Short mmCIF file of C-alpha atoms and ligand atoms in Angstrom, two decimals:
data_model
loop_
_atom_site.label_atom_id
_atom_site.label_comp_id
_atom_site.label_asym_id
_atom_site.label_seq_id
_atom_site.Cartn_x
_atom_site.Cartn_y
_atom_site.Cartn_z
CA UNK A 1 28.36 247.25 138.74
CA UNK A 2 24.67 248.33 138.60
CA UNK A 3 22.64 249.81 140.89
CA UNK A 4 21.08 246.71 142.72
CA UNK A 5 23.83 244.43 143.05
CA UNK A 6 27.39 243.46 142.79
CA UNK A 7 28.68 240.88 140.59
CA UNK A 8 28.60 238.15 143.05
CA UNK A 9 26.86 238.81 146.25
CA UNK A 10 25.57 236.65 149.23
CA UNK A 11 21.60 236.99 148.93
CA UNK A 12 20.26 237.24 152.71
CA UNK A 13 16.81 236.87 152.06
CA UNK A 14 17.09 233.64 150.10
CA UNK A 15 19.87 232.50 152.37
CA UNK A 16 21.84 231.45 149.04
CA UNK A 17 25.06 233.18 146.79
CA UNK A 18 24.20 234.78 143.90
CA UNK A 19 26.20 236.17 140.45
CA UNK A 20 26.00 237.11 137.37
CA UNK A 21 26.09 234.90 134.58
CA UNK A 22 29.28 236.92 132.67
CA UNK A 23 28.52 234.10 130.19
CA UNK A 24 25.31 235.84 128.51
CA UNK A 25 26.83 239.46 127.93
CA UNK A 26 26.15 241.93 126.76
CA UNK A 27 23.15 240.18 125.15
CA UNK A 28 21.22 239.34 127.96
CA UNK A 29 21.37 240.26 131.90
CA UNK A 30 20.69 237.32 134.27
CA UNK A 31 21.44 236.76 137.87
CA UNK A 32 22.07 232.96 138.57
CA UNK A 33 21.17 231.11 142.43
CA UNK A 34 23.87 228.72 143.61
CA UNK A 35 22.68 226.07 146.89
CA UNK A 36 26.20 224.23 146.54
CA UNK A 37 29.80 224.66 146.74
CA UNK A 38 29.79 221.69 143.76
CA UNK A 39 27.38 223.79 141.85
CA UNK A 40 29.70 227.07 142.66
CA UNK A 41 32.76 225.33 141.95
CA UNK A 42 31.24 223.70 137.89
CA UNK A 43 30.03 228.00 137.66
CA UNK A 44 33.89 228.55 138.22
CA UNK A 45 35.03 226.58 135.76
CA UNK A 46 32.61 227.31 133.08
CA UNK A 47 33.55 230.79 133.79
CA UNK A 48 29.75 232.18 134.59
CA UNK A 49 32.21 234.01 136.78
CA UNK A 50 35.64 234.68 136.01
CA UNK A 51 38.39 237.24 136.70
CA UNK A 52 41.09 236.34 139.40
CA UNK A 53 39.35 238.33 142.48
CA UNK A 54 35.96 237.62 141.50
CA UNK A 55 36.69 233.39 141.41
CA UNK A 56 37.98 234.18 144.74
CA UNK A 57 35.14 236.31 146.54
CA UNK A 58 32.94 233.63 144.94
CA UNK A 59 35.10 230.61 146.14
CA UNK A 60 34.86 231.98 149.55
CA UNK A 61 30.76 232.26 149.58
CA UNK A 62 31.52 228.41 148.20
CA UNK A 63 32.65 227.27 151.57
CA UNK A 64 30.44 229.28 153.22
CA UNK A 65 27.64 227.16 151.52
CA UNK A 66 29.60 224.23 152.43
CA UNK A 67 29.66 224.66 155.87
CA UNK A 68 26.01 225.87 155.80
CA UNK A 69 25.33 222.43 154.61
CA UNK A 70 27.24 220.11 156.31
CA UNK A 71 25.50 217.62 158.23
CA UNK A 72 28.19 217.26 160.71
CA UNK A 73 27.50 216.38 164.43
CA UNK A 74 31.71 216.89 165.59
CA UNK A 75 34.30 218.68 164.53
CA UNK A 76 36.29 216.27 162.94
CA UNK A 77 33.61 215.15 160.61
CA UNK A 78 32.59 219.32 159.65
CA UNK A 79 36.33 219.46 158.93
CA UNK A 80 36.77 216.96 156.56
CA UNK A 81 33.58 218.03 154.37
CA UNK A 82 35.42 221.63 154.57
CA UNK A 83 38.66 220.57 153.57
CA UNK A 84 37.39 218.49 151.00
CA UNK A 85 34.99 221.63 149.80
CA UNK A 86 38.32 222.92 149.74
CA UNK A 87 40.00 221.15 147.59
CA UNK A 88 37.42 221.14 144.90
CA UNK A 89 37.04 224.75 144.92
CA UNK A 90 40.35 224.95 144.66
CA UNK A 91 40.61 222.77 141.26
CA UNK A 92 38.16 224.61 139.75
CA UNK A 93 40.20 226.90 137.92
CA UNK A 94 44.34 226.52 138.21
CA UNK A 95 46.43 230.02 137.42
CA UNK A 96 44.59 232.81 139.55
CA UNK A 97 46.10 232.34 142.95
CA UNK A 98 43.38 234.02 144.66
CA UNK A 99 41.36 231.33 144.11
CA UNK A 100 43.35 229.44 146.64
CA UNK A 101 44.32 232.48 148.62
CA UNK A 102 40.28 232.85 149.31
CA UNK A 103 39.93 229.24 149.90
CA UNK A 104 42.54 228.62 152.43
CA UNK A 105 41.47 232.24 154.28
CA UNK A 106 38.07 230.59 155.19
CA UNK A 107 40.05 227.02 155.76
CA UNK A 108 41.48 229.39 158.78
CA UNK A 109 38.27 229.22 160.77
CA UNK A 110 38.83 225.62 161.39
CA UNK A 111 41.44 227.16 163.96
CA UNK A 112 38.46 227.83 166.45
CA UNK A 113 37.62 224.06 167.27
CA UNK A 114 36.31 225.26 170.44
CA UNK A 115 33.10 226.71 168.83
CA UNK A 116 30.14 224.71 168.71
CA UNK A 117 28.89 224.10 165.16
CA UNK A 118 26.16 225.95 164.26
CA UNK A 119 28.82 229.28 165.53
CA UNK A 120 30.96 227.92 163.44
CA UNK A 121 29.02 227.60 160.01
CA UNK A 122 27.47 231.75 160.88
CA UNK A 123 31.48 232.91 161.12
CA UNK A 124 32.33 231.05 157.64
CA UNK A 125 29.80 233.45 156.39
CA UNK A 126 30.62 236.21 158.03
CA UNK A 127 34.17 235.70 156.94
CA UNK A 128 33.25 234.96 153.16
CA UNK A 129 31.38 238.49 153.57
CA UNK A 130 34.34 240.35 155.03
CA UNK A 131 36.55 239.14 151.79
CA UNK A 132 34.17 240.27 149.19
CA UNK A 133 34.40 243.61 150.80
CA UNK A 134 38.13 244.00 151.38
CA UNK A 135 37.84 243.17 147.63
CA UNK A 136 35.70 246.45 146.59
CA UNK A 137 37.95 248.75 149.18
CA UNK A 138 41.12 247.26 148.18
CA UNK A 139 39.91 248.02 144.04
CA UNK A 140 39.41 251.53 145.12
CA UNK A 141 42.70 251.98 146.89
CA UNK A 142 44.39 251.01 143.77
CA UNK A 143 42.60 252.82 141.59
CA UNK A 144 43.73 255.55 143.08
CA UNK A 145 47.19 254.75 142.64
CA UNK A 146 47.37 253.72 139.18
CA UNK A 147 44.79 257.23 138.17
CA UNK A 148 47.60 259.07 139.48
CA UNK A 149 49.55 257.53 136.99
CA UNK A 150 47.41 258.62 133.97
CA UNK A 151 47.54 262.10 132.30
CA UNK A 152 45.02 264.32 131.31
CA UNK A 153 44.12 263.45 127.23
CA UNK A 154 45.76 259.83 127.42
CA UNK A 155 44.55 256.75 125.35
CA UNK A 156 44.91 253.70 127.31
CA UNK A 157 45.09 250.19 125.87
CA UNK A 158 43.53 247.69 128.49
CA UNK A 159 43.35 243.61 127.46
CA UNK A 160 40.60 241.16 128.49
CA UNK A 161 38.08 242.50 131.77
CA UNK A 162 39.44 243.41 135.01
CA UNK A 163 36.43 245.94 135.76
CA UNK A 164 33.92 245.32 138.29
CA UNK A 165 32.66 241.96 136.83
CA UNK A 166 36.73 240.37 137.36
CA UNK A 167 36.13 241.28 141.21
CA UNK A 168 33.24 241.87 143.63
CA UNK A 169 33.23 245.61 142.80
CA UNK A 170 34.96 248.42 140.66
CA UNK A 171 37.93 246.34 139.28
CA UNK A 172 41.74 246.56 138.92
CA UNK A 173 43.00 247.87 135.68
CA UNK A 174 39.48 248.69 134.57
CA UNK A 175 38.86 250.30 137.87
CA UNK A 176 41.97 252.39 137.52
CA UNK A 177 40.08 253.66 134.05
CA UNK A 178 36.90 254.38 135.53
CA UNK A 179 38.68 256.44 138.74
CA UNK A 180 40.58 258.30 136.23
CA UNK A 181 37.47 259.07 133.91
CA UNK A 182 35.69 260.21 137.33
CA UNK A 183 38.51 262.72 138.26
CA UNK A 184 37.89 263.93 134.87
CA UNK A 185 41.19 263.35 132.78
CA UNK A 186 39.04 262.82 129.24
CA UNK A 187 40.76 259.87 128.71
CA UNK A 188 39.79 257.40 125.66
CA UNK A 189 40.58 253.64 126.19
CA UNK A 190 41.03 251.16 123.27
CA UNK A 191 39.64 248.06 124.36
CA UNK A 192 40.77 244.57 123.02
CA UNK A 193 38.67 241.93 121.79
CA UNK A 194 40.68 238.98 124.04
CA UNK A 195 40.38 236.11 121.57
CA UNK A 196 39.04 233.61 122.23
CA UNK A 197 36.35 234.22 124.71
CA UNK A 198 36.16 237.94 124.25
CA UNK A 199 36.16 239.23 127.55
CA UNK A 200 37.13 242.92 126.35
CA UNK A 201 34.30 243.09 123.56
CA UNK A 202 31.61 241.30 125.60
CA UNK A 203 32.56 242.58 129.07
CA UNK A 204 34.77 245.61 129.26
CA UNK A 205 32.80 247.33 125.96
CA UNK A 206 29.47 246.74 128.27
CA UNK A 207 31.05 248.13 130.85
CA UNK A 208 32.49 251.00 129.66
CA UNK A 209 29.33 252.23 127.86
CA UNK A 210 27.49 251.49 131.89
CA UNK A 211 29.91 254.12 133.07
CA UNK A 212 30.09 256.75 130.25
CA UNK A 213 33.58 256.19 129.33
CA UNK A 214 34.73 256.55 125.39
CA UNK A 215 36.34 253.92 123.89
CA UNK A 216 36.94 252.25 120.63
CA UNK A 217 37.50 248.23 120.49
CA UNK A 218 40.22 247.01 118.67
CA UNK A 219 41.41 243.68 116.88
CA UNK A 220 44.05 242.48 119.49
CA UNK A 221 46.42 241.93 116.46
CA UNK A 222 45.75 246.19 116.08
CA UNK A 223 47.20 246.81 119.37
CA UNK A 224 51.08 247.18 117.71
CA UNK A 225 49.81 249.86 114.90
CA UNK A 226 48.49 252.08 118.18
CA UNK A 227 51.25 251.93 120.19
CA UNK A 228 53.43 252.61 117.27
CA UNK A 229 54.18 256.39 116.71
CA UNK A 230 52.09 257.78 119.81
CA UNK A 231 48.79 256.63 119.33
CA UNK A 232 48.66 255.19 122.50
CA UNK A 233 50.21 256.99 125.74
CA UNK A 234 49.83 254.01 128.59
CA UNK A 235 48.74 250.29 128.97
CA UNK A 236 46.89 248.99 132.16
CA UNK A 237 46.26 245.48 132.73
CA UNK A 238 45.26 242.70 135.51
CA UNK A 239 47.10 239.71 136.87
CA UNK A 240 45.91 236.17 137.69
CA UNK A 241 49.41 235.68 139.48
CA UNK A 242 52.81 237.62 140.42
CA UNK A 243 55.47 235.90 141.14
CA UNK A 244 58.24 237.05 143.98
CA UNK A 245 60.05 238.45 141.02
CA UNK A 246 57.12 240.50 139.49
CA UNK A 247 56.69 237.87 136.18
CA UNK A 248 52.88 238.34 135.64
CA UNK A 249 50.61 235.64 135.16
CA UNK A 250 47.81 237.37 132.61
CA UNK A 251 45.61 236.76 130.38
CA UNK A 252 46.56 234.98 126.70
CA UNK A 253 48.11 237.82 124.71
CA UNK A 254 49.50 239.63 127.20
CA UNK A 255 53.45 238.96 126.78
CA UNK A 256 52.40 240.12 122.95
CA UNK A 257 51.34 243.60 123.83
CA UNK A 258 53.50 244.01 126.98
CA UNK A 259 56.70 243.28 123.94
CA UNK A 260 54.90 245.78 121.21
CA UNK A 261 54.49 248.49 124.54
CA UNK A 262 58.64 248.15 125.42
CA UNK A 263 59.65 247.78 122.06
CA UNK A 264 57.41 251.49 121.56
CA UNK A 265 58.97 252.81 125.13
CA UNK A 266 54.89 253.17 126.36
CA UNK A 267 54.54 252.52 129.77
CA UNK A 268 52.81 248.86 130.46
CA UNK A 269 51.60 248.68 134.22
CA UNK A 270 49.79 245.47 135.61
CA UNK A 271 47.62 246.14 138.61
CA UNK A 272 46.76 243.72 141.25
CA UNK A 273 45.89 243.25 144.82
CA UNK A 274 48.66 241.67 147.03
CA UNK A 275 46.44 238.63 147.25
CA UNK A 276 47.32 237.82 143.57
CA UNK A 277 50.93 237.74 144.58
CA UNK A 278 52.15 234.67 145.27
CA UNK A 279 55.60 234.44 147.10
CA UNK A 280 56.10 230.97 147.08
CA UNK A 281 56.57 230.70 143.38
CA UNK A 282 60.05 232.39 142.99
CA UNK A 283 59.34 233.28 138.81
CA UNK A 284 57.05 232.98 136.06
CA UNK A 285 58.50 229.24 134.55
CA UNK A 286 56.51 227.79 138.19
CA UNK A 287 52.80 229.40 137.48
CA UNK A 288 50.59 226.78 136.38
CA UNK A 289 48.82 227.79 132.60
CA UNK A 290 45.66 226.59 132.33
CA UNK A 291 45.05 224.98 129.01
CA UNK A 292 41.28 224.95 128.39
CA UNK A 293 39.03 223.03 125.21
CA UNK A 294 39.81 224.25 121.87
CA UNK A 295 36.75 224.38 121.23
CA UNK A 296 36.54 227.58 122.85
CA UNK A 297 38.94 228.68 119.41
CA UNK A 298 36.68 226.66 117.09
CA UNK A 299 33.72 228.11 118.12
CA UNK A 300 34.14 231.08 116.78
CA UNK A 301 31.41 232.39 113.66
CA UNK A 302 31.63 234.28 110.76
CA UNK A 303 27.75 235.09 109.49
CA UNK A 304 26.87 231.49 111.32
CA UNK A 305 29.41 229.45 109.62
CA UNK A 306 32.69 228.29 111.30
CA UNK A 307 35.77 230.03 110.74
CA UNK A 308 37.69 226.63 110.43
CA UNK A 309 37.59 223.77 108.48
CA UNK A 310 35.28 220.93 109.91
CA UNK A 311 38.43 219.16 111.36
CA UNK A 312 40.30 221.90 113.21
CA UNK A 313 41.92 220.92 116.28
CA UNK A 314 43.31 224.07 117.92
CA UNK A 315 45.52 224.81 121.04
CA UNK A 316 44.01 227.28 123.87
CA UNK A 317 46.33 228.26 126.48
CA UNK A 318 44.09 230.84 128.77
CA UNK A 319 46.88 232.83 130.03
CA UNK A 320 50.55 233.97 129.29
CA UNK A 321 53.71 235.09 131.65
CA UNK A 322 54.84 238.67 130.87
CA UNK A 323 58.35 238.73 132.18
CA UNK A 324 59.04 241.44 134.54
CA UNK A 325 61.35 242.92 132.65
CA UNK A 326 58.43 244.41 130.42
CA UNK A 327 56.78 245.82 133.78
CA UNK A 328 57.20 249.87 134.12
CA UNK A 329 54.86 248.86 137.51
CA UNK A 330 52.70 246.75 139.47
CA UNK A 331 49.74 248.77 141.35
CA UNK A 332 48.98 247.24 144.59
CA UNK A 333 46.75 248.64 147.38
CA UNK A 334 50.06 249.87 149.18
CA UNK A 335 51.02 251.73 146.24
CA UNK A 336 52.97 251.44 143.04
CA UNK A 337 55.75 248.46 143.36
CA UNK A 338 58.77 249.90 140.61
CA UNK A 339 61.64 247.43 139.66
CA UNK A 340 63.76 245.52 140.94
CA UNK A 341 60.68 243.39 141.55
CA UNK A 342 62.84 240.54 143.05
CA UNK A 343 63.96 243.34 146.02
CA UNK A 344 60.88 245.69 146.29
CA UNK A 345 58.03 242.98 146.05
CA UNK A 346 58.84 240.58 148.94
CA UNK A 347 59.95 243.92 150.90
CA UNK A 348 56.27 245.49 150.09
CA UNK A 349 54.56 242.09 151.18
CA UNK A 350 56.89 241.95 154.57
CA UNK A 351 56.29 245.36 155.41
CA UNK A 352 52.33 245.96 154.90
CA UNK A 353 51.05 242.48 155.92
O1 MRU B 401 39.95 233.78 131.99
P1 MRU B 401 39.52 234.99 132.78
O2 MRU B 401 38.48 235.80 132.10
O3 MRU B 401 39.18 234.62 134.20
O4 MRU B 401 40.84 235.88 132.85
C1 MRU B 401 40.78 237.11 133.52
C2 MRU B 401 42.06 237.84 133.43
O5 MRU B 401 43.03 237.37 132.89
C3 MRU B 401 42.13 239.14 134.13
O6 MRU B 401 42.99 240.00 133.45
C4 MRU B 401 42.69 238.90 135.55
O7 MRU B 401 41.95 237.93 136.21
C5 MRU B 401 42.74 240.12 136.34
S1 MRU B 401 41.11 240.71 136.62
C6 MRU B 401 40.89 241.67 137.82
#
């Protein structure tokens, strides 16, 4: 992300977790301190962090802090504050799976109840350490999939940020972008805003211009007009969840541009890590949408004034199911998963893990 840190790292000489507050970009750059798994899990949901991978990595530290602080003298006591750490983290934020994917990874260490305490609370750390980077390996794995998807001269459309602020390092979709950009294809991305919260024109602009790669930003109501006639070759986005059948849980807005991309026959490819799969939830009707304030809608300014009238109520769903049918394919770190989802995903998961 830049040269001194990740987006959420462990700081060892502090003995605390630290991020970066995605909440202040591009405007200002500032590094927040977190002592608490409460205090990590109210940063989740506020989204000073946010992306599915990245709440993950960070929910993982948050246990790690919560075992650092227990005051437990037995086992049975240090496992209840876990489990209830746990569950917290685990509310914090409800669609991205890896949220609870991370949690209940560390929740494994409980397993060893034949290590004395103070082992114990040095291996949560450890462990929280050894996700965040599988998470910056596993980015670059992919990315080297989906680049090899991308060819020379192509525009890419990309929706919200999946770059290296969504995970510990690099990114998905975003890091599929930069990988491609690096192997030197020339490609030029068109970047959408991601109303409401504007994670494309805050966060993936910022990045973009951090790694030298051209791009234009685009109204996400433009994103039909480019993919209309050939002004657009490919589009590459994340996933907070994939179900067994390969319905993609995604940021708001994109079912709208994965319908404009079939409807134009351009390629629409999500890419994710196999920790954002979740088998248990057999199709996209079963993945929990998180509805957050409307305020986040309202808030929005035109020269300082509102854009509404002074009693607007407004709806904001964060996130949208793109059925699989609109999927060309899913980029995993075992490769590129093609339809039928329903056949090739489970037998991906069964045979790699
Ligand atoms: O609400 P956000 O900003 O957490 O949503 C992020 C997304 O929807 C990303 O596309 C998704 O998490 C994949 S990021 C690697």
């Amino acid at each position: 992300m830049c040269e001194t840190m990740r987006t959420l790292e462990w700081d060892y000489q502090k003995n605390n977790f630290k991020m970066i507050d995605q909440r202040l970009l591009p405007g200002e750059f500032k590094v927040n301190h977190y002592d608490t798994h409460q205090e990590i899990a109210q940063a989740i949901t506020d989204m000073v962090v946010r992306g599915a991978p990245a709440i993950g990595a960070t929910a993982a530290f948050g246990i790690a802090l919560a075992a650092k602080n227990s005051s437990a003298t037995d086992f049975d006591s240090f496992n209840a504050d876990l489990l209830e750490a746990g569950n917290l983290l685990k509310a914090a934020r409800p669609t991205a799976v890896n949220l609870a994917w991370a949690v209940d990874r560390m929740l494994e260490e409980l397993e060893n109840k034949h290590l004395l305490i103070p082992e114990l609370k040095n291996n949560f750390l450890q462990k929280a350490q050894q996700i965040a980077d599988e998470d910056v390996e596993i980015n670059k794995r992919m990315a080297e999939h989906g680049a090899a998807l991308i060819q020379p001269g192509e525009t890419i459309i990309h929706h919200c940020n999946t770059g290296s602020l969504a995970t510990v390092d690099w990114g998905t979709a975003l890091g599929v972008i930069h990988t491609a950009h690096d192997q030197g294809k020339n490609i030029h991305v068109l970047v959408d805003e991601t109303r409401p919260r504007l994670q494309g024109a805050r966060l993936t602009a910022w990045e973009l211009e951090q790694y030298g790669i051209p791009y234009d930003l685009i109204s996400d109501n433009a994103a039909g007009y480019f993919l209309q006639g050939g002004k657009a070759n490919r589009v590459f986005v994340g996933a907070d969840r994939v179900s067994a059948n390969g319905d993609t849980a995604n940021k708001i807005g994109t079912y709208m541009l994965a319908l404009a991309a079939k409807d134009n026959q351009v390629p629409f490819y999500v890419v994710a890590p196999s920790s954002t799969i979740d088998l248990r939830v057999t199709n996209g009707d079963q993945i929990p949408i998180e509805e957050r304030s409307g305020e986040e809608v309202l808030n929005i300014q035109r020269d300082g004034n509102p854009l509404s009238p002074e009693n607007a109520s407004a709806r904001n769903p964060a996130f949208d199911i793109t059925p699989n049918r609109f999927i060309t394919g899913i980029v995993t770190e075992f490769g590129v998963i093609a339809p039928p989802y329903e056949i090739n995903i489970p037998k991906m998961i069964e045979r790699e893990t």
